[in-house]
Amino acid sequence: KTKDEDIHSSCSSDQDTSNPRFAPPQRTVSTPRINKSKEQVLRNGSRILRRSLSSDSLITIVDRRTSTKYSPEEHEFDRYGFLVTSTNRTAADDLINPERVRKENQRLIKWEKMLQDFDYCQSKRPDQVRERARKGIPDAVRGRAWRQLAGNLNISQEHDVNILSEKIISEKDRHQISIDLGRTLPTNEFFSHLNKETGELYPNLEGHEKLRKMLHSYSVYDPEVSYCQGMNFVAAVPLFYMPLQEAFDTLLFLMQSLNYREYFLKGFPRLHKSISILEHLINHELPRLGKHFQKEQIIIQLFVTQWFLTLFTYNLPFPAIIRLWDWIFVEGHDVVFAVALAILKMVQDEMLSKEGEELLEFTMSFSEQLNFTPDQLIREALAFKHVIKSVKKLQIKNPSLSSSTEIDIYGRKQRYDKALPFYFRNTKSKGNI
């Protein structure tokens, strides 16, 4: 068998599909107290978004599970290193379901062959690479595949994490990074240790130090962006699959090559665009839901801001997150719009049944309580894959979607940037929102 024949075989269509039953862990999320008056609800929603960190806002991206005490029996970790509790045990058991493992091993063999000459497969059979990535890259080779899909960045002093992490950054950035380390995926053993006797979680200093180096290094590498909250969740994911330097290179790919850095520039230019585009897509793809939001005066940035700024890492269960990231590495950042529409479609009926304060309360917490498998999410998102190509056209044909759009909150016009949460504001900018 010739090399070309072997590579052609490794790039052949992968027809098997898996549909594991995955119930995401129920996250404990604090939500603001909802007042009775609809007008008060809307006012409170806007006010909460503008609170500073010093006021200990309930909606701040802080995973408060670190303060939870777990029973001595709850001391297992799932295959991804997350603590298994009574609320997510079914999901954790399903991750090691024999049928799921068998199918993943079949895919592993194909990916191993494909990675032997990945450039050939990517150039000759790009559709097959994309199809396999959509089905999920096996965990055993996910780190290698992400690096191949991202392209091999030449390591130099310009982005050597050990050199960059020794350089000086502002005290404000340094302090904020140190605070956010403990807020990043605290129930994962990469960042926490569980005391089995007391049931309390304690920081894993080794994991925190690696994440600190990544965030510190990026602050040095890209002084215009520096450090902004939300980046900590994005930087954490590659660390699960590759060494520190490669994880930092992957972060650079996301921030620089995919231009994800624009989400964190002063004024949040890309965030404004993404919110405007998603609002347009909702009205076009889910018109009943779009009209319902308009009728009930629901502003979508109340719940989608975290989606965009953390690439869903704060809101979705980890198995769904990495499937989304597999897709992003193959087709680019704009797949997040298809995923956002898929999530909204899955909860559309429940949203349409709610009004006023009940709807507002639901929109601010529903993404933490979604119950679906990663395959279900990707399958629903693929139904909206046509929007991926249309996103760029939307910005060209509708320049208004590329700027801050005015919204009507309880009878008064405000701009998106006035409603953005303080904790997402670039740490270098001054003043309160």
PDB file of N, CA, C and O in Angstrom, residues 187-240:
ATOM      1  N   THR A 187     -13.921  23.742  40.082  1.00  0.00           N
ATOM      2  CA  THR A 187     -14.180  22.349  40.445  1.00  0.00           C
ATOM      3  C   THR A 187     -13.401  21.372  39.563  1.00  0.00           C
ATOM      4  O   THR A 187     -13.663  20.172  39.602  1.00  0.00           O
ATOM      5  N   ASN A 188     -12.455  21.877  38.803  1.00  0.00           N
ATOM      6  CA  ASN A 188     -11.590  21.001  38.025  1.00  0.00           C
ATOM      7  C   ASN A 188     -10.289  20.789  38.786  1.00  0.00           C
ATOM      8  O   ASN A 188      -9.712  21.738  39.328  1.00  0.00           O
ATOM      9  N   GLU A 189      -9.815  19.547  38.800  1.00  0.00           N
ATOM     10  CA  GLU A 189      -8.639  19.229  39.597  1.00  0.00           C
ATOM     11  C   GLU A 189      -7.364  19.889  39.064  1.00  0.00           C
ATOM     12  O   GLU A 189      -6.357  19.924  39.769  1.00  0.00           O
ATOM     13  N   PHE A 190      -7.409  20.424  37.839  1.00  0.00           N
ATOM     14  CA  PHE A 190      -6.257  21.165  37.332  1.00  0.00           C
ATOM     15  C   PHE A 190      -6.061  22.456  38.124  1.00  0.00           C
ATOM     16  O   PHE A 190      -4.938  22.934  38.277  1.00  0.00           O
ATOM     17  N   PHE A 191      -7.161  23.002  38.650  1.00  0.00           N
ATOM     18  CA  PHE A 191      -7.097  24.267  39.371  1.00  0.00           C
ATOM     19  C   PHE A 191      -7.435  24.132  40.854  1.00  0.00           C
ATOM     20  O   PHE A 191      -7.319  25.098  41.598  1.00  0.00           O
ATOM     21  N   SER A 192      -7.884  22.962  41.293  1.00  0.00           N
ATOM     22  CA  SER A 192      -8.280  22.801  42.694  1.00  0.00           C
ATOM     23  C   SER A 192      -7.939  21.412  43.214  1.00  0.00           C
ATOM     24  O   SER A 192      -7.882  20.440  42.458  1.00  0.00           O
ATOM     25  N   HIS A 193      -7.717  21.352  44.528  1.00  0.00           N
ATOM     26  CA  HIS A 193      -7.566  20.074  45.226  1.00  0.00           C
ATOM     27  C   HIS A 193      -8.759  19.912  46.158  1.00  0.00           C
ATOM     28  O   HIS A 193      -9.213  20.884  46.765  1.00  0.00           O
ATOM     29  N   LEU A 194      -9.264  18.702  46.265  1.00  0.00           N
ATOM     30  CA  LEU A 194     -10.386  18.431  47.153  1.00  0.00           C
ATOM     31  C   LEU A 194      -9.893  17.740  48.410  1.00  0.00           C
ATOM     32  O   LEU A 194      -9.232  16.707  48.349  1.00  0.00           O
ATOM     33  N   ASN A 195     -10.205  18.339  49.556  1.00  0.00           N
ATOM     34  CA  ASN A 195      -9.930  17.705  50.841  1.00  0.00           C
ATOM     35  C   ASN A 195     -11.058  16.707  51.104  1.00  0.00           C
ATOM     36  O   ASN A 195     -12.192  17.097  51.376  1.00  0.00           O
ATOM     37  N   LYS A 196     -10.764  15.418  50.995  1.00  0.00           N
ATOM     38  CA  LYS A 196     -11.801  14.399  51.083  1.00  0.00           C
ATOM     39  C   LYS A 196     -12.414  14.305  52.478  1.00  0.00           C
ATOM     40  O   LYS A 196     -13.530  13.820  52.643  1.00  0.00           O
ATOM     41  N   GLU A 197     -11.691  14.765  53.485  1.00  0.00           N
ATOM     42  CA  GLU A 197     -12.217  14.690  54.848  1.00  0.00           C
ATOM     43  C   GLU A 197     -13.194  15.819  55.137  1.00  0.00           C
ATOM     44  O   GLU A 197     -14.235  15.608  55.739  1.00  0.00           O
ATOM     45  N   THR A 198     -12.849  17.033  54.694  1.00  0.00           N
ATOM     46  CA  THR A 198     -13.709  18.185  54.973  1.00  0.00           C
ATOM     47  C   THR A 198     -14.661  18.502  53.829  1.00  0.00           C
ATOM     48  O   THR A 198     -15.651  19.213  54.010  1.00  0.00           O
ATOM     49  N   GLY A 199     -14.364  17.990  52.610  1.00  0.00           N
ATOM     50  CA  GLY A 199     -15.214  18.279  51.466  1.00  0.00           C
ATOM     51  C   GLY A 199     -14.978  19.657  50.878  1.00  0.00           C
ATOM     52  O   GLY A 199     -15.781  20.129  50.067  1.00  0.00           O
ATOM     53  N   GLU A 200     -13.885  20.325  51.253  1.00  0.00           N
ATOM     54  CA  GLU A 200     -13.598  21.672  50.767  1.00  0.00           C
ATOM     55  C   GLU A 200     -12.568  21.631  49.637  1.00  0.00           C
ATOM     56  O   GLU A 200     -11.694  20.772  49.607  1.00  0.00           O
ATOM     57  N   LEU A 201     -12.700  22.585  48.708  1.00  0.00           N
ATOM     58  CA  LEU A 201     -11.764  22.706  47.602  1.00  0.00           C
ATOM     59  C   LEU A 201     -10.696  23.737  47.927  1.00  0.00           C
ATOM     60  O   LEU A 201     -10.996  24.802  48.466  1.00  0.00           O
ATOM     61  N   TYR A 202      -9.459  23.394  47.599  1.00  0.00           N
ATOM     62  CA  TYR A 202      -8.344  24.311  47.810  1.00  0.00           C
ATOM     63  C   TYR A 202      -7.617  24.516  46.483  1.00  0.00           C
ATOM     64  O   TYR A 202      -7.598  23.637  45.623  1.00  0.00           O
ATOM     65  N   PRO A 203      -6.996  25.678  46.297  1.00  0.00           N
ATOM     66  CA  PRO A 203      -6.344  25.969  45.012  1.00  0.00           C
ATOM     67  C   PRO A 203      -5.225  24.981  44.687  1.00  0.00           C
ATOM     68  O   PRO A 203      -4.462  24.585  45.562  1.00  0.00           O
ATOM     69  N   ASN A 204      -5.154  24.596  43.423  1.00  0.00           N
ATOM     70  CA  ASN A 204      -4.026  23.832  42.899  1.00  0.00           C
ATOM     71  C   ASN A 204      -3.014  24.865  42.401  1.00  0.00           C
ATOM     72  O   ASN A 204      -3.187  25.447  41.332  1.00  0.00           O
ATOM     73  N   LEU A 205      -1.995  25.119  43.168  1.00  0.00           N
ATOM     74  CA  LEU A 205      -1.076  26.210  42.872  1.00  0.00           C
ATOM     75  C   LEU A 205      -0.324  26.000  41.560  1.00  0.00           C
ATOM     76  O   LEU A 205       0.017  26.962  40.872  1.00  0.00           O
ATOM     77  N   GLU A 206      -0.063  24.753  41.205  1.00  0.00           N
ATOM     78  CA  GLU A 206       0.639  24.479  39.946  1.00  0.00           C
ATOM     79  C   GLU A 206      -0.208  24.896  38.751  1.00  0.00           C
ATOM     80  O   GLU A 206       0.284  25.545  37.819  1.00  0.00           O
ATOM     81  N   GLY A 207      -1.492  24.534  38.776  1.00  0.00           N
ATOM     82  CA  GLY A 207      -2.387  24.935  37.699  1.00  0.00           C
ATOM     83  C   GLY A 207      -2.578  26.430  37.650  1.00  0.00           C
ATOM     84  O   GLY A 207      -2.599  27.051  36.573  1.00  0.00           O
ATOM     85  N   HIS A 208      -2.711  27.045  38.814  1.00  0.00           N
ATOM     86  CA  HIS A 208      -2.873  28.508  38.872  1.00  0.00           C
ATOM     87  C   HIS A 208      -1.644  29.218  38.323  1.00  0.00           C
ATOM     88  O   HIS A 208      -1.763  30.259  37.657  1.00  0.00           O
ATOM     89  N   GLU A 209      -0.476  28.687  38.603  1.00  0.00           N
ATOM     90  CA  GLU A 209       0.746  29.331  38.129  1.00  0.00           C
ATOM     91  C   GLU A 209       0.839  29.270  36.606  1.00  0.00           C
ATOM     92  O   GLU A 209       1.266  30.237  35.965  1.00  0.00           O
ATOM     93  N   LYS A 210       0.440  28.164  36.015  1.00  0.00           N
ATOM     94  CA  LYS A 210       0.457  28.068  34.552  1.00  0.00           C
ATOM     95  C   LYS A 210      -0.519  29.044  33.925  1.00  0.00           C
ATOM     96  O   LYS A 210      -0.201  29.723  32.932  1.00  0.00           O
ATOM     97  N   LEU A 211      -1.706  29.132  34.495  1.00  0.00           N
ATOM     98  CA  LEU A 211      -2.693  30.074  33.964  1.00  0.00           C
ATOM     99  C   LEU A 211      -2.225  31.512  34.161  1.00  0.00           C
ATOM    100  O   LEU A 211      -2.399  32.360  33.278  1.00  0.00           O
ATOM    101  N   ARG A 212      -1.607  31.783  35.321  1.00  0.00           N
ATOM    102  CA  ARG A 212      -1.090  33.137  35.573  1.00  0.00           C
ATOM    103  C   ARG A 212      -0.040  33.508  34.527  1.00  0.00           C
ATOM    104  O   ARG A 212      -0.039  34.631  34.006  1.00  0.00           O
ATOM    105  N   LYS A 213       0.857  32.576  34.221  1.00  0.00           N
ATOM    106  CA  LYS A 213       1.890  32.857  33.221  1.00  0.00           C
ATOM    107  C   LYS A 213       1.273  33.167  31.859  1.00  0.00           C
ATOM    108  O   LYS A 213       1.735  34.067  31.147  1.00  0.00           O
ATOM    109  N   MET A 214       0.236  32.419  31.487  1.00  0.00           N
ATOM    110  CA  MET A 214      -0.409  32.661  30.200  1.00  0.00           C
ATOM    111  C   MET A 214      -1.035  34.045  30.141  1.00  0.00           C
ATOM    112  O   MET A 214      -0.850  34.797  29.175  1.00  0.00           O
ATOM    113  N   LEU A 215      -1.786  34.414  31.178  1.00  0.00           N
ATOM    114  CA  LEU A 215      -2.477  35.702  31.188  1.00  0.00           C
ATOM    115  C   LEU A 215      -1.494  36.859  31.315  1.00  0.00           C
ATOM    116  O   LEU A 215      -1.645  37.903  30.662  1.00  0.00           O
ATOM    117  N   HIS A 216      -0.476  36.685  32.147  1.00  0.00           N
ATOM    118  CA  HIS A 216       0.564  37.700  32.302  1.00  0.00           C
ATOM    119  C   HIS A 216       1.303  37.895  30.977  1.00  0.00           C
ATOM    120  O   HIS A 216       1.531  39.033  30.542  1.00  0.00           O
ATOM    121  N   SER A 217       1.640  36.790  30.327  1.00  0.00           N
ATOM    122  CA  SER A 217       2.388  36.856  29.069  1.00  0.00           C
ATOM    123  C   SER A 217       1.578  37.539  27.983  1.00  0.00           C
ATOM    124  O   SER A 217       2.113  38.327  27.197  1.00  0.00           O
ATOM    125  N   TYR A 218       0.281  37.243  27.933  1.00  0.00           N
ATOM    126  CA  TYR A 218      -0.523  37.897  26.895  1.00  0.00           C
ATOM    127  C   TYR A 218      -0.654  39.391  27.165  1.00  0.00           C
ATOM    128  O   TYR A 218      -0.671  40.200  26.229  1.00  0.00           O
ATOM    129  N   SER A 219      -0.736  39.759  28.421  1.00  0.00           N
ATOM    130  CA  SER A 219      -0.801  41.176  28.769  1.00  0.00           C
ATOM    131  C   SER A 219       0.435  41.913  28.280  1.00  0.00           C
ATOM    132  O   SER A 219       0.361  43.068  27.840  1.00  0.00           O
ATOM    133  N   VAL A 220       1.591  41.246  28.340  1.00  0.00           N
ATOM    134  CA  VAL A 220       2.834  41.835  27.835  1.00  0.00           C
ATOM    135  C   VAL A 220       2.854  41.818  26.309  1.00  0.00           C
ATOM    136  O   VAL A 220       3.217  42.796  25.662  1.00  0.00           O
ATOM    137  N   TYR A 221       2.436  40.702  25.731  1.00  0.00           N
ATOM    138  CA  TYR A 221       2.503  40.513  24.275  1.00  0.00           C
ATOM    139  C   TYR A 221       1.597  41.492  23.533  1.00  0.00           C
ATOM    140  O   TYR A 221       1.961  42.004  22.470  1.00  0.00           O
ATOM    141  N   ASP A 222       0.425  41.767  24.076  1.00  0.00           N
ATOM    142  CA  ASP A 222      -0.562  42.622  23.407  1.00  0.00           C
ATOM    143  C   ASP A 222      -0.983  43.744  24.351  1.00  0.00           C
ATOM    144  O   ASP A 222      -2.061  43.707  24.942  1.00  0.00           O
ATOM    145  N   PRO A 223      -0.128  44.766  24.509  1.00  0.00           N
ATOM    146  CA  PRO A 223      -0.421  45.824  25.484  1.00  0.00           C
ATOM    147  C   PRO A 223      -1.688  46.614  25.178  1.00  0.00           C
ATOM    148  O   PRO A 223      -2.282  47.202  26.080  1.00  0.00           O
ATOM    149  N   GLU A 224      -2.118  46.629  23.915  1.00  0.00           N
ATOM    150  CA  GLU A 224      -3.352  47.353  23.585  1.00  0.00           C
ATOM    151  C   GLU A 224      -4.562  46.695  24.238  1.00  0.00           C
ATOM    152  O   GLU A 224      -5.485  47.366  24.685  1.00  0.00           O
ATOM    153  N   VAL A 225      -4.553  45.369  24.303  1.00  0.00           N
ATOM    154  CA  VAL A 225      -5.621  44.632  24.966  1.00  0.00           C
ATOM    155  C   VAL A 225      -5.301  44.452  26.443  1.00  0.00           C
ATOM    156  O   VAL A 225      -6.153  44.596  27.307  1.00  0.00           O
ATOM    157  N   SER A 226      -4.045  44.120  26.735  1.00  0.00           N
ATOM    158  CA  SER A 226      -3.600  43.857  28.097  1.00  0.00           C
ATOM    159  C   SER A 226      -4.395  42.679  28.664  1.00  0.00           C
ATOM    160  O   SER A 226      -4.468  41.639  28.043  1.00  0.00           O
ATOM    161  N   TYR A 227      -4.994  42.831  29.843  1.00  0.00           N
ATOM    162  CA  TYR A 227      -5.795  41.764  30.415  1.00  0.00           C
ATOM    163  C   TYR A 227      -7.214  42.265  30.661  1.00  0.00           C
ATOM    164  O   TYR A 227      -7.417  43.377  31.140  1.00  0.00           O
ATOM    165  N   CYS A 228      -8.175  41.427  30.325  1.00  0.00           N
ATOM    166  CA  CYS A 228      -9.576  41.743  30.570  1.00  0.00           C
ATOM    167  C   CYS A 228     -10.267  40.485  31.065  1.00  0.00           C
ATOM    168  O   CYS A 228      -9.982  39.376  30.599  1.00  0.00           O
ATOM    169  N   GLN A 229     -11.172  40.641  31.999  1.00  0.00           N
ATOM    170  CA  GLN A 229     -11.881  39.484  32.532  1.00  0.00           C
ATOM    171  C   GLN A 229     -12.648  38.774  31.432  1.00  0.00           C
ATOM    172  O   GLN A 229     -13.229  39.399  30.546  1.00  0.00           O
ATOM    173  N   GLY A 230     -12.671  37.474  31.508  1.00  0.00           N
ATOM    174  CA  GLY A 230     -13.244  36.636  30.467  1.00  0.00           C
ATOM    175  C   GLY A 230     -12.141  35.879  29.753  1.00  0.00           C
ATOM    176  O   GLY A 230     -12.319  34.726  29.355  1.00  0.00           O
ATOM    177  N   MET A 231     -10.968  36.532  29.609  1.00  0.00           N
ATOM    178  CA  MET A 231      -9.827  35.881  28.961  1.00  0.00           C
ATOM    179  C   MET A 231      -9.347  34.682  29.765  1.00  0.00           C
ATOM    180  O   MET A 231      -8.791  33.731  29.201  1.00  0.00           O
ATOM    181  N   ASN A 232      -9.528  34.707  31.066  1.00  0.00           N
ATOM    182  CA  ASN A 232      -9.053  33.616  31.914  1.00  0.00           C
ATOM    183  C   ASN A 232      -9.729  32.290  31.567  1.00  0.00           C
ATOM    184  O   ASN A 232      -9.098  31.226  31.582  1.00  0.00           O
ATOM    185  N   PHE A 233     -11.014  32.339  31.213  1.00  0.00           N
ATOM    186  CA  PHE A 233     -11.720  31.114  30.851  1.00  0.00           C
ATOM    187  C   PHE A 233     -11.235  30.580  29.504  1.00  0.00           C
ATOM    188  O   PHE A 233     -11.097  29.371  29.313  1.00  0.00           O
ATOM    189  N   VAL A 234     -10.987  31.491  28.567  1.00  0.00           N
ATOM    190  CA  VAL A 234     -10.510  31.084  27.243  1.00  0.00           C
ATOM    191  C   VAL A 234      -9.108  30.494  27.336  1.00  0.00           C
ATOM    192  O   VAL A 234      -8.796  29.484  26.703  1.00  0.00           O
ATOM    193  N   ALA A 235      -8.251  31.099  28.153  1.00  0.00           N
ATOM    194  CA  ALA A 235      -6.877  30.626  28.290  1.00  0.00           C
ATOM    195  C   ALA A 235      -6.799  29.287  29.014  1.00  0.00           C
ATOM    196  O   ALA A 235      -5.856  28.511  28.795  1.00  0.00           O
ATOM    197  N   ALA A 236      -7.782  28.988  29.846  1.00  0.00           N
ATOM    198  CA  ALA A 236      -7.725  27.770  30.657  1.00  0.00           C
ATOM    199  C   ALA A 236      -7.898  26.506  29.825  1.00  0.00           C
ATOM    200  O   ALA A 236      -7.260  25.481  30.100  1.00  0.00           O
ATOM    201  N   VAL A 237      -8.742  26.546  28.815  1.00  0.00           N
ATOM    202  CA  VAL A 237      -9.087  25.322  28.082  1.00  0.00           C
ATOM    203  C   VAL A 237      -7.881  24.666  27.408  1.00  0.00           C
ATOM    204  O   VAL A 237      -7.691  23.451  27.541  1.00  0.00           O
ATOM    205  N   PRO A 238      -7.041  25.393  26.669  1.00  0.00           N
ATOM    206  CA  PRO A 238      -5.889  24.724  26.037  1.00  0.00           C
ATOM    207  C   PRO A 238      -4.946  24.060  27.035  1.00  0.00           C
ATOM    208  O   PRO A 238      -4.270  23.086  26.690  1.00  0.00           O
ATOM    209  N   LEU A 239      -4.885  24.569  28.265  1.00  0.00           N
ATOM    210  CA  LEU A 239      -3.996  23.985  29.266  1.00  0.00           C
ATOM    211  C   LEU A 239      -4.366  22.544  29.598  1.00  0.00           C
ATOM    212  O   LEU A 239      -3.528  21.776  30.076  1.00  0.00           O
ATOM    213  N   PHE A 240      -5.633  22.160  29.361  1.00  0.00           N
ATOM    214  CA  PHE A 240      -6.049  20.789  29.638  1.00  0.00           C
ATOM    215  C   PHE A 240      -5.486  19.811  28.617  1.00  0.00           C
ATOM    216  O   PHE A 240      -5.477  18.608  28.865  1.00  0.00           O
TER     217      PHE A 240
END
